[in-house]
PDB file of C-alpha atoms in Angstrom:
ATOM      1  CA  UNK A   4     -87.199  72.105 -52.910  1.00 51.00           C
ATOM      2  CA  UNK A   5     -84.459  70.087 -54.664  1.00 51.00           C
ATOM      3  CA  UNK A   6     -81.972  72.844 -53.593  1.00 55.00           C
ATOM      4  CA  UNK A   7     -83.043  72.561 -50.059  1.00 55.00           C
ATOM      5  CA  UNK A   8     -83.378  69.050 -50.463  1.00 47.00           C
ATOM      6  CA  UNK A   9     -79.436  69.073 -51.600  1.00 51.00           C
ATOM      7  CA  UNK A  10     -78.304  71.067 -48.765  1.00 55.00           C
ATOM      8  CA  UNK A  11     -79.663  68.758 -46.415  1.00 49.00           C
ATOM      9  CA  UNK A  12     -77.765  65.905 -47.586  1.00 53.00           C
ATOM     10  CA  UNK A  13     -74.330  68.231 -47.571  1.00 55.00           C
ATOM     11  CA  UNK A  14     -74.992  69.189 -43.888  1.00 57.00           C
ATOM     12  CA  UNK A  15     -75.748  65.564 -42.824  1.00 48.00           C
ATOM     13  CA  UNK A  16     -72.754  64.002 -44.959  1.00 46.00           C
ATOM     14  CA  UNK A  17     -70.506  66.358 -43.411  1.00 46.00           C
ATOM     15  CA  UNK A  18     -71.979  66.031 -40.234  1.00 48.00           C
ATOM     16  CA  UNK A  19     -70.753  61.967 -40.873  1.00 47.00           C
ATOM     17  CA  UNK A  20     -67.685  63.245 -42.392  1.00 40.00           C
ATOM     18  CA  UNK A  21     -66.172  65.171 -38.758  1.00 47.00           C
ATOM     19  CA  UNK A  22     -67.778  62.233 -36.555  1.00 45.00           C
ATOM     20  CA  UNK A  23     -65.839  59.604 -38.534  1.00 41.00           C
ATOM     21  CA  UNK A  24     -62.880  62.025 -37.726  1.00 40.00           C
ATOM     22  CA  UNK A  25     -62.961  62.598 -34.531  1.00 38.00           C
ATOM     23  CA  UNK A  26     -63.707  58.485 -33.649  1.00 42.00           C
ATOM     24  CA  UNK A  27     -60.696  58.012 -35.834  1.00 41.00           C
ATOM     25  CA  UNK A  28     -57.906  60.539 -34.135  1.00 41.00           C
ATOM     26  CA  UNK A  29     -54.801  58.327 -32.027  1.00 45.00           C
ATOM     27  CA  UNK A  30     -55.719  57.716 -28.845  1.00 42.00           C
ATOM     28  CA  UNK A  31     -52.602  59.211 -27.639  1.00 41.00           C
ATOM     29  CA  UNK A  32     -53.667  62.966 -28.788  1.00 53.00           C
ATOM     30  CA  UNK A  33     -56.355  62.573 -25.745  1.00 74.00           C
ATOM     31  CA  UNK A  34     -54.672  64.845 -23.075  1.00 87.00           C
ATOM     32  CA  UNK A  35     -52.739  62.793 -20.276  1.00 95.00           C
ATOM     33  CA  UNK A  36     -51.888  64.144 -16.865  1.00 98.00           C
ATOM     34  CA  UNK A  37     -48.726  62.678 -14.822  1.00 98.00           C
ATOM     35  CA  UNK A  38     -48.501  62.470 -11.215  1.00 98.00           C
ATOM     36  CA  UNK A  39     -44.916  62.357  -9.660  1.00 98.00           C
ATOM     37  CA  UNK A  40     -45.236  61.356  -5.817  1.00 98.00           C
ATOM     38  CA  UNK A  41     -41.669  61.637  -4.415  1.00 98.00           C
ATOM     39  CA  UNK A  42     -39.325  63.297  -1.860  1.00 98.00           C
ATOM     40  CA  UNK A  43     -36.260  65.300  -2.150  1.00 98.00           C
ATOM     41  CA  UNK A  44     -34.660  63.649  -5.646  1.00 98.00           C
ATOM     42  CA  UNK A  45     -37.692  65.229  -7.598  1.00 98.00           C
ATOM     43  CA  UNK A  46     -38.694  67.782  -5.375  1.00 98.00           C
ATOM     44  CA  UNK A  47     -35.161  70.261  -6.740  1.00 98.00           C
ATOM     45  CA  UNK A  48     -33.872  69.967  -3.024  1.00 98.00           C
ATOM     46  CA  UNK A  49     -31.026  72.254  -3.050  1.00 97.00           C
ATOM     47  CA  UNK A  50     -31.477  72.883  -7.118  1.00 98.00           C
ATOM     48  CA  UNK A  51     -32.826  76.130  -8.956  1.00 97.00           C
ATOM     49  CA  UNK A  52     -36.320  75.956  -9.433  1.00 96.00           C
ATOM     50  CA  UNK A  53     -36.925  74.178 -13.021  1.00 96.00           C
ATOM     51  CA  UNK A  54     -33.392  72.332 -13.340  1.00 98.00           C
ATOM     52  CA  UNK A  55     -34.486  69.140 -11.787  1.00 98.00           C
ATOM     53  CA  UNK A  56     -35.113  66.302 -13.563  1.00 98.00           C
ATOM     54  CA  UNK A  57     -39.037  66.169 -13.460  1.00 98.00           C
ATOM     55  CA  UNK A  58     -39.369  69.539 -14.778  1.00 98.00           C
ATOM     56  CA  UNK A  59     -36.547  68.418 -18.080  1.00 98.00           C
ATOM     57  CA  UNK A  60     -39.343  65.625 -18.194  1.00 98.00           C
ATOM     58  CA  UNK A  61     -42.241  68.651 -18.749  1.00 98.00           C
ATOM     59  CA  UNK A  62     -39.934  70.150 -21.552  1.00 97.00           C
ATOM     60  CA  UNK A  63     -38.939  66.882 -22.906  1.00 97.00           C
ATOM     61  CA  UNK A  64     -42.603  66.000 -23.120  1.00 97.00           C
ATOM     62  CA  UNK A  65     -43.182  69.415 -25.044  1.00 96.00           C
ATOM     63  CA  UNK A  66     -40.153  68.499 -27.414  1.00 95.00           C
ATOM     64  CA  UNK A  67     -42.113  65.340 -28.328  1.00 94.00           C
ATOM     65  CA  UNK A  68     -45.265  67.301 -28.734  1.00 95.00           C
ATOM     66  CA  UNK A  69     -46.653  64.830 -26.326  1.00 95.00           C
ATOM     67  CA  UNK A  70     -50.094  66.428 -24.729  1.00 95.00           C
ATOM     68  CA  UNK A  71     -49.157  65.483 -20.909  1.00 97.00           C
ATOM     69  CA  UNK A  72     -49.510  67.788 -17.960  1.00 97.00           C
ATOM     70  CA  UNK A  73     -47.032  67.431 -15.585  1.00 98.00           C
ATOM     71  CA  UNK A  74     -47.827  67.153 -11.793  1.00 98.00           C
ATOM     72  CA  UNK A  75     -45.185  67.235  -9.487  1.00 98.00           C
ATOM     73  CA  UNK A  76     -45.984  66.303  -5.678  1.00 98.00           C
ATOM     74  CA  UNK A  77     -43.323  65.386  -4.559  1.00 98.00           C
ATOM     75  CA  UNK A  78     -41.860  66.714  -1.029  1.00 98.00           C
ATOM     76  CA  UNK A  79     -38.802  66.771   0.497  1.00 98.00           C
ATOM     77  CA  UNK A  80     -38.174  64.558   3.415  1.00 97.00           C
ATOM     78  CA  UNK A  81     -41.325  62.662   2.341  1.00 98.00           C
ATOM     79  CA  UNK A  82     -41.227  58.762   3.414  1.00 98.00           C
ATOM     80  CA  UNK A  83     -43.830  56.268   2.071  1.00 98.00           C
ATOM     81  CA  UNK A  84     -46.235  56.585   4.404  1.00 98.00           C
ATOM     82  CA  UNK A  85     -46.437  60.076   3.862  1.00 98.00           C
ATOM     83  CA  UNK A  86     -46.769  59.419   0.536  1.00 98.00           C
ATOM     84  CA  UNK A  87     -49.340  56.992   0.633  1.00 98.00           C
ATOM     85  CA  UNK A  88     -51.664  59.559   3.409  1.00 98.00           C
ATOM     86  CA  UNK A  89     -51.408  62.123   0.948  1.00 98.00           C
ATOM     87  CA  UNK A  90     -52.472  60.580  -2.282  1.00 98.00           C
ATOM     88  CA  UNK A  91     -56.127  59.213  -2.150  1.00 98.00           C
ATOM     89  CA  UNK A  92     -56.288  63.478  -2.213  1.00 98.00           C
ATOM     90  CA  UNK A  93     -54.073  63.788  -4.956  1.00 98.00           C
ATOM     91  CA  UNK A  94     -56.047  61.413  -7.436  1.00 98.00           C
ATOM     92  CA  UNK A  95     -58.878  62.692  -6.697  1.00 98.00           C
ATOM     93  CA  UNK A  96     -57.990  66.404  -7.454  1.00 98.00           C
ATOM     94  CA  UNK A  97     -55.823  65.538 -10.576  1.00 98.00           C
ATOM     95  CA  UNK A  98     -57.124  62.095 -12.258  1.00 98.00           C
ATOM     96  CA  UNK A  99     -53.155  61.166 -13.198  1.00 98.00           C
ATOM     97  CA  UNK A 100     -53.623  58.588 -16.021  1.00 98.00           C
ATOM     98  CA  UNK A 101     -49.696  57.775 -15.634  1.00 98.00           C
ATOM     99  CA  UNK A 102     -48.226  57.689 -11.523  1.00 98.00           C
ATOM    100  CA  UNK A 103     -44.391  57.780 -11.160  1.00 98.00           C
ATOM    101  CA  UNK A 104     -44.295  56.682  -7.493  1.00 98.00           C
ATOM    102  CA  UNK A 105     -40.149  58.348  -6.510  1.00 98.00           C
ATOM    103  CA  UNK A 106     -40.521  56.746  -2.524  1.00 98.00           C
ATOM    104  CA  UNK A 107     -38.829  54.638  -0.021  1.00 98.00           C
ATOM    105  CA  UNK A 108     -35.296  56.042   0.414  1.00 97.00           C
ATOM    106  CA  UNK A 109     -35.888  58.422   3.248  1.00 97.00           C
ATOM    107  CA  UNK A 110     -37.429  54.981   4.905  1.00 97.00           C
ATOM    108  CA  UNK A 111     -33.945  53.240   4.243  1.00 95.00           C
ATOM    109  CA  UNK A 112     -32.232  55.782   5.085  1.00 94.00           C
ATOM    110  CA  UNK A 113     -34.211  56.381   8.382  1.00 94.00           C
ATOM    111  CA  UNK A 114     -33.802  52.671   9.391  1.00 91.00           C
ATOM    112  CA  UNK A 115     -37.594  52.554   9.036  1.00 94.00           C
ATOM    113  CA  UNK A 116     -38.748  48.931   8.931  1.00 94.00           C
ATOM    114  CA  UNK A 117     -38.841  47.174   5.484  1.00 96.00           C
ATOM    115  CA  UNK A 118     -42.276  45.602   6.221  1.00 97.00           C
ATOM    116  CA  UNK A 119     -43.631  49.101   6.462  1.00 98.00           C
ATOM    117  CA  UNK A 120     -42.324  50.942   3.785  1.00 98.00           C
ATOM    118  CA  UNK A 121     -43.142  47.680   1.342  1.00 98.00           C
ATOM    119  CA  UNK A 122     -46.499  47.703   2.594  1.00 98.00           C
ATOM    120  CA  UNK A 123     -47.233  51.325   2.394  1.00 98.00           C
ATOM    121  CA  UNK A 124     -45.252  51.146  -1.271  1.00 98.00           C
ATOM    122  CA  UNK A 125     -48.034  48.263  -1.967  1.00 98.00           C
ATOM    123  CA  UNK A 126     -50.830  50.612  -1.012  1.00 98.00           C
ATOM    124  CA  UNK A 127     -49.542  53.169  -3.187  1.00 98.00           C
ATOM    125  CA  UNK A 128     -49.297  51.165  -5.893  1.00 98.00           C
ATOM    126  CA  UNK A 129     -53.049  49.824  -5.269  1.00 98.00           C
ATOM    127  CA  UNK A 130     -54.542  52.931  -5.140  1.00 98.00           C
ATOM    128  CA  UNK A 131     -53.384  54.492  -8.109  1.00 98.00           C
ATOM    129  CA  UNK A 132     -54.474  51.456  -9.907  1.00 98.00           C
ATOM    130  CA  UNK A 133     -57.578  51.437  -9.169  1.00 98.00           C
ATOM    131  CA  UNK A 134     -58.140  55.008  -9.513  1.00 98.00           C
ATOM    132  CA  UNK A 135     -57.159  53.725 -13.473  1.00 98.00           C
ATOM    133  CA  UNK A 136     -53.485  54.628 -13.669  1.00 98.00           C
ATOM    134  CA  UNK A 137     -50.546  53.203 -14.876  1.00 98.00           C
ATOM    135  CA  UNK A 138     -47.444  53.131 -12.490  1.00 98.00           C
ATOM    136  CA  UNK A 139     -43.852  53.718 -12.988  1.00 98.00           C
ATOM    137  CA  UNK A 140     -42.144  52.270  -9.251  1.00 98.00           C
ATOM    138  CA  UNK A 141     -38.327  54.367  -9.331  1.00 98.00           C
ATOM    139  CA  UNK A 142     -36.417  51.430  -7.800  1.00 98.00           C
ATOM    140  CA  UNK A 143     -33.884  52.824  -4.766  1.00 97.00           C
ATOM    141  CA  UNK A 144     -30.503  51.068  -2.896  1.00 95.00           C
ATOM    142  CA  UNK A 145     -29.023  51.834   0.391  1.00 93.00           C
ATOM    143  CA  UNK A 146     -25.417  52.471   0.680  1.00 86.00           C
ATOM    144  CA  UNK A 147     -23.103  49.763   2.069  1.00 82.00           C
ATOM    145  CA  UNK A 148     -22.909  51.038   5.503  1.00 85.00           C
ATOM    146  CA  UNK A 149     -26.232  50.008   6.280  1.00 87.00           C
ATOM    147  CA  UNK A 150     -25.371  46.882   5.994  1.00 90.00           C
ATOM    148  CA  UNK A 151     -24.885  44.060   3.109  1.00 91.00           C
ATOM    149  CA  UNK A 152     -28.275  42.347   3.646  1.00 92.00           C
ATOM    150  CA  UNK A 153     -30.438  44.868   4.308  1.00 92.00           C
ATOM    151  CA  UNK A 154     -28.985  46.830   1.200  1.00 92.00           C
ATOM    152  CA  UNK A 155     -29.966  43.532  -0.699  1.00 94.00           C
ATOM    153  CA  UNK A 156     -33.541  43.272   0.676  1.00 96.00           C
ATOM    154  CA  UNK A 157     -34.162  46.643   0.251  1.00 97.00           C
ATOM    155  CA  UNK A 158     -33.548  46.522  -4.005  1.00 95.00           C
ATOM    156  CA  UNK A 159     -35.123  43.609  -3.989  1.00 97.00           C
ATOM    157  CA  UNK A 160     -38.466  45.374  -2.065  1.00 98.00           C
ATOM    158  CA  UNK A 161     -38.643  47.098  -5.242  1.00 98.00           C
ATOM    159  CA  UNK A 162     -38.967  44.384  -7.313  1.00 97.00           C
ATOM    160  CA  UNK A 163     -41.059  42.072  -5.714  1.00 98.00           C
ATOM    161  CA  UNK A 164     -43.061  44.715  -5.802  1.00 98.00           C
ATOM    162  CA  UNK A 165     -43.198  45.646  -9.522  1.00 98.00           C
ATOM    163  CA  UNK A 166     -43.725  41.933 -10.521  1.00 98.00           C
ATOM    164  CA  UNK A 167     -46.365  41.096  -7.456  1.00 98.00           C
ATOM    165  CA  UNK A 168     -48.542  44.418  -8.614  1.00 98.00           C
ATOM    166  CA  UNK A 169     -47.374  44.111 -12.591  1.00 98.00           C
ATOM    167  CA  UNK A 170     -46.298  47.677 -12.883  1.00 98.00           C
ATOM    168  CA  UNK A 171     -43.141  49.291 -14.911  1.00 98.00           C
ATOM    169  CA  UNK A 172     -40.035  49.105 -12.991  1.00 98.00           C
ATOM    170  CA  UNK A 173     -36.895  51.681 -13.034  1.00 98.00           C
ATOM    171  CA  UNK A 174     -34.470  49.320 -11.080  1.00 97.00           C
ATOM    172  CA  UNK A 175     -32.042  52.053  -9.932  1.00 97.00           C
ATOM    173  CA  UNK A 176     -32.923  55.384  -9.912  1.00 98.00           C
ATOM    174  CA  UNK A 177     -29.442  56.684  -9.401  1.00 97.00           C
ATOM    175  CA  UNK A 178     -27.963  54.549 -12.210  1.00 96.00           C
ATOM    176  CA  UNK A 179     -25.133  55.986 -13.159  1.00 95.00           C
ATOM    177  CA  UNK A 180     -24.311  58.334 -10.321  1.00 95.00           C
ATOM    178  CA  UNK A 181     -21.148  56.963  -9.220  1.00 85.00           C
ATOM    179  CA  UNK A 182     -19.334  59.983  -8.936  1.00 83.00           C
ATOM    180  CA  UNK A 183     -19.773  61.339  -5.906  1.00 83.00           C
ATOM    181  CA  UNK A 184     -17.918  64.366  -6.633  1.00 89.00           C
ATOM    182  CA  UNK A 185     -19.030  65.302  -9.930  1.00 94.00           C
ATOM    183  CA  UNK A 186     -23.220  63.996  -9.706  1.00 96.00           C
ATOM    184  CA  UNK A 187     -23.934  64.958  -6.101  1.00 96.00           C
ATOM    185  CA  UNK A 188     -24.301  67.863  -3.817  1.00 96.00           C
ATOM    186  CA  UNK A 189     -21.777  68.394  -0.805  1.00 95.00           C
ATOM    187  CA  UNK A 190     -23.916  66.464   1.902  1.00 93.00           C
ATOM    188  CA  UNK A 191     -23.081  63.804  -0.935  1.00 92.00           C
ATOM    189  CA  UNK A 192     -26.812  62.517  -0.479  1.00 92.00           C
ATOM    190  CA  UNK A 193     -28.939  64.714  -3.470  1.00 96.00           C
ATOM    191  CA  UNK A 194     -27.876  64.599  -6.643  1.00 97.00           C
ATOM    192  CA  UNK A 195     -26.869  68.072  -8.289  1.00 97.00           C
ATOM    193  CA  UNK A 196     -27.666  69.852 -10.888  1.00 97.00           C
ATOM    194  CA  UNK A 197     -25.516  68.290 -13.329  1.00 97.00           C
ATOM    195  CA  UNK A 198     -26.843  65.121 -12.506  1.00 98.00           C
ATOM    196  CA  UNK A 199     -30.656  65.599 -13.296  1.00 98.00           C
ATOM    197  CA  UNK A 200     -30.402  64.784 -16.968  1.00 98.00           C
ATOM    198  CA  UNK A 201     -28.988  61.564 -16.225  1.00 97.00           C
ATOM    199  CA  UNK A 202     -32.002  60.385 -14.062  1.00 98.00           C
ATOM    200  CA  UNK A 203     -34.371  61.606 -16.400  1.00 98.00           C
ATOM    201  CA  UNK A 204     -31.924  59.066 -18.651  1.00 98.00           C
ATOM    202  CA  UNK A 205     -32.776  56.638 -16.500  1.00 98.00           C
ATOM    203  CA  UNK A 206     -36.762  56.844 -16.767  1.00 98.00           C
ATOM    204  CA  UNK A 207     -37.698  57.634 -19.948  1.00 98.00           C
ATOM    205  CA  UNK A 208     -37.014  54.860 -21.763  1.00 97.00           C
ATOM    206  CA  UNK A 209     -39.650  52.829 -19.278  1.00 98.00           C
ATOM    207  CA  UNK A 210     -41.760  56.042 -19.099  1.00 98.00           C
ATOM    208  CA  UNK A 211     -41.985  56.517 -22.939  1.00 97.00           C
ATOM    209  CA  UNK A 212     -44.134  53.735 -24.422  1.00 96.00           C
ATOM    210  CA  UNK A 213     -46.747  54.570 -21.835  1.00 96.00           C
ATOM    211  CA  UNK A 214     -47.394  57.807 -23.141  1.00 94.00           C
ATOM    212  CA  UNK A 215     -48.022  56.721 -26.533  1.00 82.00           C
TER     213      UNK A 215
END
């Protein structure tokens, strides 16, 4: 009896033992899944498949031994409202804990109307929120030809929006990129291949301390 007795107490003490253990581990080791909703810039338009700079992000999360699945839904052509129609599915089928929303400059470019593409940005924004995910907004700037003030309105879209909704902020995507001829593709619009571990650059640092 005292053996049995003594056994008992093992088991149950170890049983304590691994609960205590588990409660205790990081909460970053809990498995994280990241949702990039975007159009041609992380969708490799005109790139070899895995050179662009969401799937570095997959290997540079792999480097860091950080445990996130990548998602990448991003389309080319893709405008905000497209972006925003597609997504309600998209949570629901992947449960992103971390949204990188990579939308907006096929709008600009398209001489869509600002109201629009800030309202469907909002929505966006909204929804993954409330589905419980944090949001990184990849800020975008039209070129000069389209006009001084609009260019200026349309940065500042961006961040109105990231203070208004209180979510992380890239304020240039394409920081960096000023040489046309050595960071973009011939229809000078996409960057190229050489240029996708500068955008990366350009995110991590405000992508980072939400994966730990």
């Amino acid at each position: 009896m005292p053996n049995r007795l003594g056994k008992l107490l093992k088991n149950l003490i170890l049983a304590i033992v691994s609960t205590l253990l588990i409660t205790a581990l990081p909460a970053h080791s809990a498995a994280k899944t990241l949702l990039v909703l975007g159009d041609s810039l992380s969708a490799e338009y005109g790139l070899p498949r895995g050179s662009g700079w969401v799937s570095l992000l997959d290997k540079q999360l792999q480097i860091e031994k950080l445990n996130t699945t990548v998602i990448n839904a991003s389309i080319s052509g893709e405008t905000s409202a497209g972006g925003k129609t597609r997504l309600p599915a998209l949570l629901a089928q992947h449960k992103p804990s971390i949204v990188i929303v990579e939308l907006g400059g096929n709008d600009g470019l398209r001489g869509l109307s600002l109201a629009a593409t800030q309202s469907s940005l909002r929505e966006i924004i909204s929804l993954s929120t409330n589905a419980g995910a944090q949001v990184v907004l990849l800020g975008m700037r039209m070129p000069p030809n389209y006009g001084i003030d609009y260019a200026k309105r349309f940065a500042a879209m961006y961040q109105g929006l990231a203070h208004e909704k209180s979510v992380k902020l890239v304020p240039f995507f394409l920081q960096g990129l000023d040489d046309i001829e050595q960071f973009f593709q011939p229809d000078r619009i996409h960057p190229n291949q050489r240029a996708q571990a500068l955008l990366l650059d350009n995110v991590w640092p405000v992508l980072k301390p939400l994966l730990k």
